[in-house]
Structure formats: structure tokens, C-alpha cells
Short mmCIF file of N, CA and C in Angstrom, two decimals:
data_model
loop_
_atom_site.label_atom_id
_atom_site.label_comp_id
_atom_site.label_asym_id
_atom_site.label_seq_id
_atom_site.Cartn_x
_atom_site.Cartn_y
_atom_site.Cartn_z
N UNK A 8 5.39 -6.91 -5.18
CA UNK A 8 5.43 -6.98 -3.74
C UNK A 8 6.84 -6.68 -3.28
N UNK A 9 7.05 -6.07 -2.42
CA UNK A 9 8.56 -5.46 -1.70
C UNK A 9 8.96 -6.68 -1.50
N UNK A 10 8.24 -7.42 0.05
CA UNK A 10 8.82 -8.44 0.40
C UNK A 10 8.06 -9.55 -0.19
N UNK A 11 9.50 -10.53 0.32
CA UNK A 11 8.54 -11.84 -0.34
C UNK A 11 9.07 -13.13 0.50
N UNK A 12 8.80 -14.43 0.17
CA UNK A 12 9.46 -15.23 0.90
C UNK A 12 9.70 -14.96 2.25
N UNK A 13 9.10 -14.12 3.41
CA UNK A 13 8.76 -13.82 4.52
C UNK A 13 10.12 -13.34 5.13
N UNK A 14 11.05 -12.69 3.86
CA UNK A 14 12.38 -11.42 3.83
C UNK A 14 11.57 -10.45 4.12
N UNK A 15 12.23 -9.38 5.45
CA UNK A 15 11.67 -8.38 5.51
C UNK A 15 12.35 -7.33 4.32
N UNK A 16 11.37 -6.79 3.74
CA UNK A 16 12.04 -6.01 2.47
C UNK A 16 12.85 -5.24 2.70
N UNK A 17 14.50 -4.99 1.58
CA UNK A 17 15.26 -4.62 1.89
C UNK A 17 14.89 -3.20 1.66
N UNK A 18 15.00 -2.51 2.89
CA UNK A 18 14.87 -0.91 3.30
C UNK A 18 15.47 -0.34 2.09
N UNK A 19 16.39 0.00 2.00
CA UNK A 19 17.16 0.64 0.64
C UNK A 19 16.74 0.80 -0.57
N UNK A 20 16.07 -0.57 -1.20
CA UNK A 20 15.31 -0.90 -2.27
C UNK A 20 13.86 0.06 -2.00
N UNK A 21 13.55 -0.03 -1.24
CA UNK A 21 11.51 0.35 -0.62
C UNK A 21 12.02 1.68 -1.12
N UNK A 22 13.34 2.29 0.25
CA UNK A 22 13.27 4.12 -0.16
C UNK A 22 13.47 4.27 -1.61
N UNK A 23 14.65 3.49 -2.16
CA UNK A 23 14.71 4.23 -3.61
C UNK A 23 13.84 4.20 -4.30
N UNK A 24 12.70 3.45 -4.42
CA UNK A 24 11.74 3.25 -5.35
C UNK A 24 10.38 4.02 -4.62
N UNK A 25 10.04 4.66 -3.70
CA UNK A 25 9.22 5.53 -3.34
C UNK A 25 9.70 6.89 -3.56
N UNK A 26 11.09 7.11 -2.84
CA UNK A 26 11.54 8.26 -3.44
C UNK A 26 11.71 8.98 -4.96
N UNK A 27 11.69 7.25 -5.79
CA UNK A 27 11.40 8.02 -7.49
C UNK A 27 10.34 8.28 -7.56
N UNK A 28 8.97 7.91 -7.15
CA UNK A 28 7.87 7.94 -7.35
C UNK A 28 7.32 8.93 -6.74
N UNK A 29 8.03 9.94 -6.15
CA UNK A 29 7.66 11.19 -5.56
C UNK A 29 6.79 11.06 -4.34
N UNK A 30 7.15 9.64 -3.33
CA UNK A 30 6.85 9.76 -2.19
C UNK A 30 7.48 9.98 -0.63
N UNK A 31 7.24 10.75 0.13
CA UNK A 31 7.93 11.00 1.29
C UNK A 31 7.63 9.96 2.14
N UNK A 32 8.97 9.86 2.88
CA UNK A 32 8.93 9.29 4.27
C UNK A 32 8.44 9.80 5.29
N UNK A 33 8.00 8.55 5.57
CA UNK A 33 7.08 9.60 7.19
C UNK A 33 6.75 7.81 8.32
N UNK A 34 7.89 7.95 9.09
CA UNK A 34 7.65 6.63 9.94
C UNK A 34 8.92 5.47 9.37
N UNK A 35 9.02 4.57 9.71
CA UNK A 35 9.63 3.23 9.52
C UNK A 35 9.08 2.68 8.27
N UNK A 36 8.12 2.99 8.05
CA UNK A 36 7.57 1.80 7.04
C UNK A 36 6.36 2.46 6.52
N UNK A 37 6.04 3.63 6.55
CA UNK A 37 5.29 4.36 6.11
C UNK A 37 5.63 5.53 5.24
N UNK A 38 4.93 5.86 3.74
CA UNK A 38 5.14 7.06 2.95
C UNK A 38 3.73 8.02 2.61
N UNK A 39 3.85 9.22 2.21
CA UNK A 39 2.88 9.58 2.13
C UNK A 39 3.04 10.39 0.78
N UNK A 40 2.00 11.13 0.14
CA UNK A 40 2.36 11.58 -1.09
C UNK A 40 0.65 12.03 -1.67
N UNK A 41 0.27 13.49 -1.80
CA UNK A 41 -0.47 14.09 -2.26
C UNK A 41 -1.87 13.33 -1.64
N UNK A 42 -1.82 12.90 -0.17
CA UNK A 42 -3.04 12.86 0.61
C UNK A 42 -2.79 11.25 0.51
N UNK A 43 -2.00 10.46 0.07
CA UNK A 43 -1.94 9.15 -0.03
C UNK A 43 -1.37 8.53 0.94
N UNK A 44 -1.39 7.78 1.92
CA UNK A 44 -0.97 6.80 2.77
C UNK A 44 -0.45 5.62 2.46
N UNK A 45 0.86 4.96 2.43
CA UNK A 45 1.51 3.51 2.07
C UNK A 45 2.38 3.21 3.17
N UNK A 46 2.10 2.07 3.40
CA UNK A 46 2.27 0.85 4.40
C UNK A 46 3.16 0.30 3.53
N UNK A 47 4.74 -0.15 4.19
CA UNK A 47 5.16 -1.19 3.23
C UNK A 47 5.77 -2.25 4.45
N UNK A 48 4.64 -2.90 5.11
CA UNK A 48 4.83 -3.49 6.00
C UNK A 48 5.84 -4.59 6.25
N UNK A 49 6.76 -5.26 7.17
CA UNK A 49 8.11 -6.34 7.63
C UNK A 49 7.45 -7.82 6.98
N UNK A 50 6.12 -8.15 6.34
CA UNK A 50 5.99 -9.16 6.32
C UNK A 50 5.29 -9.28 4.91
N UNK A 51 4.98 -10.86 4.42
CA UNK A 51 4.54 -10.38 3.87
C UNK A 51 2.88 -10.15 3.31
N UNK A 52 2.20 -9.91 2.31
CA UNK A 52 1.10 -9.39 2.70
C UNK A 52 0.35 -11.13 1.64
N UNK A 53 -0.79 -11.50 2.45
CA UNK A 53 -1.46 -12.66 2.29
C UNK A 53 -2.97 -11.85 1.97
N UNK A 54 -3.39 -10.87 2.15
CA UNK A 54 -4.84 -10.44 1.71
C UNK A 54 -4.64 -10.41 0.07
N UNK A 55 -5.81 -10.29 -0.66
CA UNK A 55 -5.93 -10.01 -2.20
C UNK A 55 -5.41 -8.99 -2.50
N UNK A 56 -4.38 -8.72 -3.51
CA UNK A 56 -3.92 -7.48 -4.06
C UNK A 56 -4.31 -7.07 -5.68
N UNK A 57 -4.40 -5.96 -5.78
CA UNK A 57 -3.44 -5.19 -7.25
C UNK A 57 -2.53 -5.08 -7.62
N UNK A 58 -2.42 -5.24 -8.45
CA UNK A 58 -1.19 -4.78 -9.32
C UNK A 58 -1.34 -3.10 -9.80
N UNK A 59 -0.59 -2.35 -9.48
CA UNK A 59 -0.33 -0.92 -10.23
C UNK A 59 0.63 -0.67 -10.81
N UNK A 60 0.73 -0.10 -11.38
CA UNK A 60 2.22 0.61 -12.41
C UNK A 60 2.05 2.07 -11.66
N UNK A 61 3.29 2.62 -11.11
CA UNK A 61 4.26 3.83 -11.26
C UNK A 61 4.94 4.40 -11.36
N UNK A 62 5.21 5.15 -12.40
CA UNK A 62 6.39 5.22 -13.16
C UNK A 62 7.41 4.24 -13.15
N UNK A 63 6.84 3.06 -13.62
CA UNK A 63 7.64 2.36 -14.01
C UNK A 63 7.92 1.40 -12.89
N UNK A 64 7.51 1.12 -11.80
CA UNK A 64 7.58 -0.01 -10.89
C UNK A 64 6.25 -0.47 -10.81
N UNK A 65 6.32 -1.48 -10.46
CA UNK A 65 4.99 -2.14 -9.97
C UNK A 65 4.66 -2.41 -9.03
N UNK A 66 3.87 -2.51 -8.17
CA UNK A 66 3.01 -2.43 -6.48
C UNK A 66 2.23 -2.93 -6.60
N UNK A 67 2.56 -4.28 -5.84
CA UNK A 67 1.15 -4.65 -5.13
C UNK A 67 0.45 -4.02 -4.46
N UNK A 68 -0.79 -3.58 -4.14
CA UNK A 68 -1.80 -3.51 -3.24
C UNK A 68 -2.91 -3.90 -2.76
N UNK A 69 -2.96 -3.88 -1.34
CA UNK A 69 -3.90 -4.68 -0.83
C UNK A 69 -5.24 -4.70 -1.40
N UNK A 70 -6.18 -4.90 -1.49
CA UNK A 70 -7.63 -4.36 -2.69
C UNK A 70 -8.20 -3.67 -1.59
N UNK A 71 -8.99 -2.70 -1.74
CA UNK A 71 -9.37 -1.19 -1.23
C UNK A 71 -10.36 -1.66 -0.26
N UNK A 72 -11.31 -2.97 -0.69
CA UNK A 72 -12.46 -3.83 -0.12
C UNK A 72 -11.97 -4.17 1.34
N UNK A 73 -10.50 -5.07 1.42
CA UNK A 73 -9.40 -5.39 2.16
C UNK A 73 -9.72 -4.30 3.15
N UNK A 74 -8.90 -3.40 2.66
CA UNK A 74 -8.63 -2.04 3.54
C UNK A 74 -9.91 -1.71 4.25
N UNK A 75 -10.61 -1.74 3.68
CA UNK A 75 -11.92 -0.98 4.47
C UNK A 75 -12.71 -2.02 5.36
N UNK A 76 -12.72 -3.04 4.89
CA UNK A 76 -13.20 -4.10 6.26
C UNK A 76 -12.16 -4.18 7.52
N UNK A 77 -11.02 -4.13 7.32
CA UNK A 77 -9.91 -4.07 7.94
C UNK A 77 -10.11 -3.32 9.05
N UNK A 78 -10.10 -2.01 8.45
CA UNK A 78 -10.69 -0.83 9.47
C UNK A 78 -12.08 -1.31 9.91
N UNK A 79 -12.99 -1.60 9.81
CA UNK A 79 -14.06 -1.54 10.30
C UNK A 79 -14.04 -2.36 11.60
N UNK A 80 -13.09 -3.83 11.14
CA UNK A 80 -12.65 -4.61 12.40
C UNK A 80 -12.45 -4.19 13.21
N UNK A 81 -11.14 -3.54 12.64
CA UNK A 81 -10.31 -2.62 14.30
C UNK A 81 -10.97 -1.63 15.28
N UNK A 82 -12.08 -1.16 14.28
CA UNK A 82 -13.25 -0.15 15.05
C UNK A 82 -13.70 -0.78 15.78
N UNK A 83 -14.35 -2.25 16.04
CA UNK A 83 -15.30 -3.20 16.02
C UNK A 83 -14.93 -3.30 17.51
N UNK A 84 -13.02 -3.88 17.14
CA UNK A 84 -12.40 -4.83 18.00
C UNK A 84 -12.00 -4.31 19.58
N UNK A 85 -11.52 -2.74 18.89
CA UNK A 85 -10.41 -2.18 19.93
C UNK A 85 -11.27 -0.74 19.99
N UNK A 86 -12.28 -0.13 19.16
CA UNK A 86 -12.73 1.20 19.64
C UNK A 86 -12.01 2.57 19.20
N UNK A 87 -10.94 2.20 18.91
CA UNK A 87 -9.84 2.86 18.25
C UNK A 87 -10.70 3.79 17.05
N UNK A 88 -11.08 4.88 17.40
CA UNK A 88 -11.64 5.99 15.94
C UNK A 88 -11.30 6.52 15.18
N UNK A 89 -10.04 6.63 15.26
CA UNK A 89 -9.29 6.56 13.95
C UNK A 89 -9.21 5.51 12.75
N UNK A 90 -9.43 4.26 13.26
CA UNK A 90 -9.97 3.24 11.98
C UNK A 90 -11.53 3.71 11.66
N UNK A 91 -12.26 4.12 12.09
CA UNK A 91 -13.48 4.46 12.41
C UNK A 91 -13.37 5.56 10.80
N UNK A 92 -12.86 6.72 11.05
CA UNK A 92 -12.49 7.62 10.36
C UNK A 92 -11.64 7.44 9.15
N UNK A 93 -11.03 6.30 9.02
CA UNK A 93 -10.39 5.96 7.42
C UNK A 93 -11.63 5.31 6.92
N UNK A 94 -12.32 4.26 7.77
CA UNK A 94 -13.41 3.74 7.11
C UNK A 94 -14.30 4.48 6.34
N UNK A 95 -14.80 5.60 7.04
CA UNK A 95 -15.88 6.65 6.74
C UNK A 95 -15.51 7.26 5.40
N UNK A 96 -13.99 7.51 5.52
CA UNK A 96 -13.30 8.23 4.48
C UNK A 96 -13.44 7.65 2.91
N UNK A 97 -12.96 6.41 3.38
CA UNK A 97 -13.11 5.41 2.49
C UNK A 97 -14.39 5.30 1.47
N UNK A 98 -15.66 5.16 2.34
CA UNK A 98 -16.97 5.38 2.37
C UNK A 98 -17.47 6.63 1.02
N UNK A 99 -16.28 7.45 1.33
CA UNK A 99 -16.85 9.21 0.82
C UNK A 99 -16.00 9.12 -0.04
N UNK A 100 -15.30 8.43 -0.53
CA UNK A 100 -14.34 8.81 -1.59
C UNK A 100 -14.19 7.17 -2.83
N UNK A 101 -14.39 6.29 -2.39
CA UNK A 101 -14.23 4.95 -3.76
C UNK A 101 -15.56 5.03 -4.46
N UNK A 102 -15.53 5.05 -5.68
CA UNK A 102 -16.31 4.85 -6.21
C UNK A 102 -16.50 3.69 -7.21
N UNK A 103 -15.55 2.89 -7.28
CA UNK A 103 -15.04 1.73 -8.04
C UNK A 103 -15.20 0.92 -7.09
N UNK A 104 -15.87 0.88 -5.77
CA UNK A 104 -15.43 -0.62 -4.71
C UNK A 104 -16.32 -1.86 -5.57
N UNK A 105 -15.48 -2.98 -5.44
CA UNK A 105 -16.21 -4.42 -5.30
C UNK A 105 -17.84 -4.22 -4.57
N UNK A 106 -18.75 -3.98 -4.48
CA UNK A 106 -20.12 -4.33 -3.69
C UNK A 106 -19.94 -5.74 -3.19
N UNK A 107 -19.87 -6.84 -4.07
CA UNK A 107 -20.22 -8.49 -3.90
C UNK A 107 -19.01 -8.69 -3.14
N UNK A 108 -17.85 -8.03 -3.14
CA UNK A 108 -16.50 -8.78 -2.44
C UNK A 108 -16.55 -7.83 -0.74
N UNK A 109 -17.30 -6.94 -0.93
CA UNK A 109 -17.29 -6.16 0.23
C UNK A 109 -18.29 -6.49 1.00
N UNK A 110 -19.10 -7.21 0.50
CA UNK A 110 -20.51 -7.59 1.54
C UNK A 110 -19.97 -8.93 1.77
N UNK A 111 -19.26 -9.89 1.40
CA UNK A 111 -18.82 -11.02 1.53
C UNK A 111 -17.93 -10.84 2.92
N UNK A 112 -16.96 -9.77 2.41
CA UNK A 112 -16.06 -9.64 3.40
C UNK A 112 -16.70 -9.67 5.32
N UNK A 113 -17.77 -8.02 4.57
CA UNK A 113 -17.91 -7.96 6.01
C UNK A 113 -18.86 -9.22 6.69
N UNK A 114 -19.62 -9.51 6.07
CA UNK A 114 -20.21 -10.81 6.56
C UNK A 114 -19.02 -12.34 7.00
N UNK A 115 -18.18 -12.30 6.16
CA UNK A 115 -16.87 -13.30 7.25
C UNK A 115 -16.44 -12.41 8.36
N UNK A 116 -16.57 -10.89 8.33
CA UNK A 116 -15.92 -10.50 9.73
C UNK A 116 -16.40 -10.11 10.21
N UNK A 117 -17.91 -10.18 10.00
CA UNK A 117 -19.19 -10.31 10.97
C UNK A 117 -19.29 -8.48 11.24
N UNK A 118 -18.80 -7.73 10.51
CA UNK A 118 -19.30 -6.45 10.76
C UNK A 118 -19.98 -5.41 9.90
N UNK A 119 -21.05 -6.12 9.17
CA UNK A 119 -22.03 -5.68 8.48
C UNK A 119 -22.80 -4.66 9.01
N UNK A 120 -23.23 -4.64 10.44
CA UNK A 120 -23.53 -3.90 10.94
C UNK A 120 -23.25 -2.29 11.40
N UNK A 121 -21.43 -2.52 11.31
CA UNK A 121 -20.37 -1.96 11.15
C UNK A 121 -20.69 -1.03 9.83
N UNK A 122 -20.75 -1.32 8.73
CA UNK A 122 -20.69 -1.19 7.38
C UNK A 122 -21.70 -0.86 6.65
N UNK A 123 -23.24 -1.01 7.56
CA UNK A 123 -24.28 -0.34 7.36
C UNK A 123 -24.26 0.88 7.84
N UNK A 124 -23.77 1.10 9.09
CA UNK A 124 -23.94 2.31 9.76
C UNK A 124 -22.69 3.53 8.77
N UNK A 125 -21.60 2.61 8.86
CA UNK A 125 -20.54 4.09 8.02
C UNK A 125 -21.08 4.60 6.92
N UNK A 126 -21.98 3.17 5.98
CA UNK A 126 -22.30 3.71 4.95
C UNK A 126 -23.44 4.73 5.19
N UNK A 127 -24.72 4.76 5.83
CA UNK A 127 -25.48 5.32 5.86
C UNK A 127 -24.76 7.04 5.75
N UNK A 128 -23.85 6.53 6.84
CA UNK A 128 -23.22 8.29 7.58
C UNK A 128 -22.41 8.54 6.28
N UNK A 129 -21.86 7.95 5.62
CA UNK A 129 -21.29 8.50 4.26
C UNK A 129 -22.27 9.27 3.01
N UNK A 130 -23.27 8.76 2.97
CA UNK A 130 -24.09 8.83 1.92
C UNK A 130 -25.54 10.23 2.45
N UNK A 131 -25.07 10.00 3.79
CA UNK A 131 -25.75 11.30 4.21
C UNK A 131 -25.62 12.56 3.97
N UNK A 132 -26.73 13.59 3.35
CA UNK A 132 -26.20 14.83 3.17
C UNK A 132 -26.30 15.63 4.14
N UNK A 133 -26.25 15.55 5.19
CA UNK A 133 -26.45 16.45 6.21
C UNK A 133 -25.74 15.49 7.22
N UNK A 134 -24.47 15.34 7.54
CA UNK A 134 -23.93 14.62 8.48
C UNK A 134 -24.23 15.24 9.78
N UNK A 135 -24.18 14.46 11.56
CA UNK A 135 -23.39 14.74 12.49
C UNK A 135 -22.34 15.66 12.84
N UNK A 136 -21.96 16.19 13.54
CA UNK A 136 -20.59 15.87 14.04
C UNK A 136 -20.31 15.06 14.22
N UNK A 137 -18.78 14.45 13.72
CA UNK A 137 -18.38 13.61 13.72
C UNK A 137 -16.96 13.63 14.41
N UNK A 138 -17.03 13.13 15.90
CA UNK A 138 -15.83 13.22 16.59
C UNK A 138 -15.51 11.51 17.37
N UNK A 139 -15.18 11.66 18.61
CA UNK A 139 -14.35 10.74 18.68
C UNK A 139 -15.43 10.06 19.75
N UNK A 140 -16.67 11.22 20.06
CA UNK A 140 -17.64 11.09 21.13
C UNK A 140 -18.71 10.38 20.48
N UNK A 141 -18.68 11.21 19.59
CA UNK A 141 -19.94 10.57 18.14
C UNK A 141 -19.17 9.12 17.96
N UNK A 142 -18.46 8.80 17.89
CA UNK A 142 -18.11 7.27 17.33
C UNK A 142 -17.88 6.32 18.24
N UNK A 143 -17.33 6.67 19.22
CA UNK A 143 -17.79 5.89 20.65
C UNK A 143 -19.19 5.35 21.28
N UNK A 144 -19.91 6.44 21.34
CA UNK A 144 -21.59 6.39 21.51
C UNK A 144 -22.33 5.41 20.38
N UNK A 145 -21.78 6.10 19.07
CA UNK A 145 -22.57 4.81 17.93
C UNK A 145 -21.85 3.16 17.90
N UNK A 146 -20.37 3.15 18.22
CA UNK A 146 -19.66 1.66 18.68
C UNK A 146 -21.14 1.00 19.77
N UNK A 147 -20.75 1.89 20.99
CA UNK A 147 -21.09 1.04 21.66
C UNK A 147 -22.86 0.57 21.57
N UNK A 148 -24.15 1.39 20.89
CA UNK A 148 -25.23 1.46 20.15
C UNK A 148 -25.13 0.28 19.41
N UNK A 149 -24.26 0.12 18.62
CA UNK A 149 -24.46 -1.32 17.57
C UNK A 149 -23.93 -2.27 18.52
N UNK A 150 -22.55 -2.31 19.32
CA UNK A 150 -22.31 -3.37 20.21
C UNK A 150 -23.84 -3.84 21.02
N UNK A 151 -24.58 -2.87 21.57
CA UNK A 151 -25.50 -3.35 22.17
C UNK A 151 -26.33 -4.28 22.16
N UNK A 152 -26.93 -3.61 20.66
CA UNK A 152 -28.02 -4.17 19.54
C UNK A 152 -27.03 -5.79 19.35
N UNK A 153 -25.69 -5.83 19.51
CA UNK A 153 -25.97 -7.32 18.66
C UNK A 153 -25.77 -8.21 20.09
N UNK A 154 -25.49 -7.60 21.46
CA UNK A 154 -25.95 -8.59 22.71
C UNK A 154 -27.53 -8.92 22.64
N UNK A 155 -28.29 -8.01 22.72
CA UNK A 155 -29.54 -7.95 22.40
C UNK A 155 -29.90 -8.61 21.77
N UNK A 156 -29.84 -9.03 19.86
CA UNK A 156 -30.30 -10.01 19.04
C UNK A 156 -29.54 -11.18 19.78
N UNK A 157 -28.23 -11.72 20.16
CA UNK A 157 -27.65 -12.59 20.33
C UNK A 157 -28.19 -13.55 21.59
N UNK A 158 -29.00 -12.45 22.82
CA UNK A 158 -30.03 -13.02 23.65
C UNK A 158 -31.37 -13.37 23.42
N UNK A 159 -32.30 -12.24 22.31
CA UNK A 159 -33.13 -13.44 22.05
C UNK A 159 -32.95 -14.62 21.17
N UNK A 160 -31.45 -14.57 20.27
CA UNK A 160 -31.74 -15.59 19.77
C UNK A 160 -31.37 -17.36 20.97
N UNK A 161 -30.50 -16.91 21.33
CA UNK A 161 -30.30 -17.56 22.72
C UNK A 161 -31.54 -17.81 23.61
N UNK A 162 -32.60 -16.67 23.76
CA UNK A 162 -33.63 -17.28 24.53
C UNK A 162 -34.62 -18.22 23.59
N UNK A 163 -34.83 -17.81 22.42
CA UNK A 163 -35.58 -18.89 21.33
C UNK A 163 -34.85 -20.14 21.51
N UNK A 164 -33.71 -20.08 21.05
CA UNK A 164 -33.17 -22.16 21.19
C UNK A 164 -33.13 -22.37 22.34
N UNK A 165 -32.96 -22.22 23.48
CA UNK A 165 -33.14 -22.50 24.71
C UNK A 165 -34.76 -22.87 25.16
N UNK A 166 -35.89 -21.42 24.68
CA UNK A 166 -37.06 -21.97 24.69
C UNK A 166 -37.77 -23.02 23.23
N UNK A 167 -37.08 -23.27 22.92
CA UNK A 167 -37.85 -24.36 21.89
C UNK A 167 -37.87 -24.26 20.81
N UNK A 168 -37.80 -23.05 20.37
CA UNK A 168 -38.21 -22.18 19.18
C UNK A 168 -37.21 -21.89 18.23
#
């Protein structure tokens, strides 16, 4: 882990050790490197990690399960389709995910529903278009559906049932 003890990690240390590892800067706190994205965020990180080796340093990372409920939240929360679109990505490309830690997850962050739908659209061979219109329209489709279940279940305990 960069930081620790809730030290924001010393900058100097982060670049030299991404820069051996043949990753570019791109942002404050962000590197990138052969389609790869790293966060080496001011705080420090409390979700489940990995351990990796590269060339010779070691990295924590967040677990991939993490990442992808993460995004699904932020889709959930704020509408934002660009989490929308790492999710999906995500979706089309792990093939090693946790199943049992990822259905756990999304069920504590209540966006299973979330996580049915990316998956379906991942596993589809004949996708959509998939833009920013398409993911807005299907947000607000599942938002609907769960006012909907959330009123009849509301009208059942209210009526008796």
C-alpha cells in the first residue's frame, strides 16, 4: 500500500515506483499503462485488496469485485455513465471474478438489479448501442421498477398482507 497510517503517500516515492514499472502519469494521482488505469488515491484504502508483484514492488489492489460494485453504485447514485461503462467493461473482460463475493457485494449495495442488467448486456451477442442515451433510459427503467416493487410491497404491509 503507498499510503498508510492515513499519510498521504509521499508523491516522489508513488512517481518513482510507477515510473520503473513503465507507467505514465496522467492527473494528480492517476497512471495509466497499456490500457490500464491506477488510482493511487490521498487516503488510505479500507476495501479488500491484492497483493501483486511488479517488477519487483508490491501493490496493493483494491479486488476487481470492489471495483465493479463501486461503479455500479455510482451509476445507481449519481447517473454518471461513465461508471456505467467501466462496469460493462469490466463485465466483458474478468474472467477470474469472485461470483459469491460479487453477489454478496451487490446485494449489501442493493444493486443487483444494477448487475443483472450490465451482465445480461455483457454476455449479449448482439449488443445495443450503447451511449450515454441508452444508459440513462435503462437507469431510469430499473429506478422505476424498484419504486414500483417498493409500493406494492408498501401497499401489502399496510393492507395486511
Amino acid at each position: 500500500m503507498v499510503s498508510r497510517r492515513s499519510l498521504k503517500p509521499p508523491r516522489p516515492l508513488v512517481d518513482a515506483v510507477f515510473h520503473d514499472i513503465g507507467f505514465s502519469p496522467n492527473g494528480a494521482r492517476h497512471w495509466v499503462r497499456d490500457g490500464w488505469f491506477v488510482e493511487v488515491p490521498d487516503w488510505d484504502i479500507t476495501d479488500p485488496t491484492t497483493t501483486v508483484v511488479v517488477n519487483g514492488h508490491e501493490l496493493q489492489m483494491v479486488l476487481p469485485e470492489v471495483v465493479l460494485i463501486g461503479r455500479l453504485v455510482e451509476f445507481d447514485q449519481t447517473g454518471h455513465t461513465g461508471h456505467a461503462t467501466q462496469a460493462l467493461l469490466m463485465l466483458s473482460v474478468l474472467d477470474d471474478i469472485d461470483e459469491g463475493a460479487l453477489a454478496r457485494l451487490a446485494a449489501q449495495e442493493r444493486v443487483e438489479d444494477f448487475l443483472a442488467f450490465f451482465r445480461a448486456l455483457a454476455a449479449s451477442p448482439t449488443r445495443p448501442i450503447i451511449n450515454d442515451a441508452f444508459l440513462r433510459t435503462k437507469r431510469d427503467e430499473i429506478l422505476q421498477e424498484r419504486r414500483r416493487v417498493a409500493a406494492e410491497r408498501r401497499a401489502q404491509r399496510e393492507g395486511g398482507g
